[in-house]
Amino acid sequence: MDTTITSAPIGSLRQRMLQDMKLRGLGAHTQQDYIRHVRSFAAFLGRPPDTANAEDLRRFQLDQHRRAVGPATINAAVSALRFLFTMTLKRPEIALGLSVIRCEPKLRDVLSVEEAARLIEAAPGIKYKAAFSVAYGAGLRVSEVTHLKVGDIDSERMIIRVEQGKGRKDRNAMLSPHLLDLLRQWWREGKRRGVMLPHGWLFPGRNCTDPISARQLNRAVHGAAEFAGIHKRVSPHTLRHSFATHLLEQGVDIRVIQVLLGHTNIDTTAIYTKVSSKTMRAVASPLDQIVALMEGRAPPG
């Protein structure tokens, strides 16, 4: 009996996988990542990925470990290959041996309130100042900032509508009076420049029919941080992290912060308790309690 596996042309396999991902509602960034990891696997294999067997996947993972590939990249590749073999190729048994790596989330760099103010003030112009302020003042992800439209700003209800955020979910973000005033300033300036189209992007790119790119926003943040003398590793996402941490330090309930950030899991939001210095300072050390008792004082706390 002939057991030779015939492979489909790589182009058609890629098209099938894209169709399957679209059918299951995977976001555009996830689709791009999955295709990239499958392409990497195919390059390692030296032949079409649909001809692979379980041993090929095992060798691929061993090669990743040999090259000291980071846990996040390894786990992302596992997700991509599981999707390929389970959903597109209907051969889930091939992917059973794939192993993910448990990795502890790294502590995030967070700006102080004063540093956040300096960064926003150092923005190269009113458009970027408004974009930075949305990321910090509403806690939006960089992809959410770049894809805002003028109509997403609801000044009556004082909310920002975030459509198709991470996980293709819609949510409402907070809109403070100061942020609304700044956005109105940018809207008037954008109208004067002729780049603010009806029902168009809130932050247009070089071509006003396209939104500003995440890369443009990232470069602007780096430049502003350098100009402001901030030596931490800073990105647009740092402003979102700082938003969450500063709310926590103000005593806002962590479940409220979870909703504002659009987190599905409270554990994701709880990471911010690790970077909140005020939270740590508010906890009395057992040593202080012992010393207080030894000195006949009321223990702190």
Coordinates of C-alpha atoms in Angstrom, one line a residue, residues 161-290:
R161 CA -15.6 53.7 21.6
V162 CA -13.0 51.1 20.8
E163 CA -14.1 48.9 18.0
Q164 CA -12.5 45.5 17.3
G165 CA -9.8 45.8 19.9
K166 CA -7.7 42.9 21.0
G167 CA -9.6 39.6 20.5
R168 CA -11.9 41.5 18.1
K169 CA -13.9 42.9 21.0
D170 CA -15.6 46.2 21.3
R171 CA -15.5 48.2 24.5
N172 CA -15.8 51.7 25.9
A173 CA -12.8 53.6 27.3
M174 CA -12.9 56.7 29.6
L175 CA -12.8 60.2 28.1
S176 CA -11.7 62.9 30.6
P177 CA -12.7 66.6 30.1
H178 CA -9.0 67.5 29.6
L179 CA -8.5 64.8 26.9
L180 CA -11.7 65.9 25.1
D181 CA -10.4 69.5 25.1
L182 CA -7.1 68.3 23.7
L183 CA -8.8 66.2 21.0
R184 CA -10.9 69.2 20.0
Q185 CA -7.8 71.3 19.6
W186 CA -6.3 68.6 17.3
W187 CA -9.6 68.3 15.4
R188 CA -9.6 72.0 14.7
E189 CA -5.9 71.9 13.6
G190 CA -6.5 68.8 11.5
K191 CA -9.4 70.6 9.7
R192 CA -7.2 73.6 9.1
R193 CA -4.6 71.4 7.5
G194 CA -7.2 69.6 5.4
V195 CA -6.3 66.1 6.8
M196 CA -9.4 65.5 8.9
L197 CA -11.8 63.8 6.6
P198 CA -15.6 63.3 7.4
H199 CA -16.0 60.0 9.2
G200 CA -12.2 59.6 8.8
W201 CA -9.3 58.6 11.0
L202 CA -8.8 60.6 14.2
F203 CA -5.0 60.3 13.6
P204 CA -4.4 60.2 9.9
G205 CA -1.1 59.0 8.5
R206 CA 1.1 60.6 5.8
N207 CA -1.8 59.9 3.5
C208 CA -5.0 61.1 5.2
T209 CA -7.0 58.2 3.9
D210 CA -4.8 55.8 6.0
P211 CA -4.4 55.8 9.8
I212 CA -1.2 56.7 11.4
S213 CA 1.0 53.5 11.7
A214 CA 2.1 52.0 15.0
R215 CA 5.7 52.4 13.7
Q216 CA 5.2 56.2 13.3
L217 CA 3.7 56.4 16.8
N218 CA 6.6 54.4 18.2
R219 CA 9.2 56.6 16.6
A220 CA 7.5 59.7 18.0
V221 CA 7.4 58.3 21.5
H222 CA 11.1 57.4 21.3
G223 CA 12.0 60.8 20.1
A224 CA 9.9 62.5 22.7
A225 CA 11.4 60.4 25.5
E226 CA 14.9 61.3 24.4
F227 CA 14.0 65.0 24.2
A228 CA 12.5 64.9 27.6
G229 CA 15.5 63.2 29.1
I230 CA 13.7 60.0 30.0
H231 CA 16.1 57.1 30.0
K232 CA 13.7 54.2 30.6
R233 CA 12.7 51.9 27.8
V234 CA 9.6 53.7 26.5
S235 CA 7.1 52.7 23.9
P236 CA 3.4 53.7 23.3
H237 CA 2.4 50.7 25.4
T238 CA 4.4 52.2 28.3
L239 CA 1.7 54.9 28.5
R240 CA -1.0 52.3 28.8
H241 CA 1.0 50.5 31.5
S242 CA 1.5 53.8 33.3
F243 CA -2.3 54.6 33.1
A244 CA -3.1 51.3 34.9
T245 CA -0.4 51.7 37.5
H246 CA -1.3 55.3 38.3
L247 CA -5.0 54.3 38.7
L248 CA -4.0 51.5 41.1
E249 CA -1.9 53.9 43.1
Q250 CA -4.9 56.3 43.3
G251 CA -6.9 53.5 45.0
V252 CA -9.1 52.5 42.0
D253 CA -10.4 49.0 42.4
I254 CA -8.5 46.5 40.3
R255 CA -11.7 45.1 38.7
V256 CA -12.5 48.6 37.4
I257 CA -9.1 48.9 35.9
Q258 CA -9.6 45.4 34.3
V259 CA -12.7 46.7 32.5
L260 CA -11.0 50.0 31.5
L261 CA -8.1 48.0 30.0
G262 CA -10.3 45.5 28.3
H263 CA -8.6 42.5 30.0
T264 CA -10.5 39.2 29.9
N265 CA -8.6 37.8 32.9
I266 CA -8.1 39.6 36.2
D267 CA -4.7 37.9 36.5
T268 CA -3.5 40.0 33.6
T269 CA -4.5 43.2 35.4
A270 CA -3.0 41.9 38.6
I271 CA 0.5 42.2 37.1
Y272 CA 0.3 46.0 37.7
T273 CA 0.3 45.3 41.5
K274 CA 3.9 44.2 41.0
V275 CA 5.0 47.5 39.6
S276 CA 3.1 49.8 41.9
S277 CA 5.6 51.3 44.3
K278 CA 2.8 53.0 46.3
T279 CA 1.1 49.6 46.8
M280 CA 4.3 48.2 48.3
R281 CA 4.8 51.2 50.5
A282 CA 1.3 50.9 51.9
V283 CA 2.1 47.4 53.3
A284 CA 3.6 47.3 56.8
S285 CA 6.7 45.1 57.1
P286 CA 6.4 42.4 59.8
L287 CA 9.8 43.7 61.0
D288 CA 8.3 47.1 61.7
Q289 CA 5.5 45.5 63.7
I290 CA 8.1 43.5 65.8

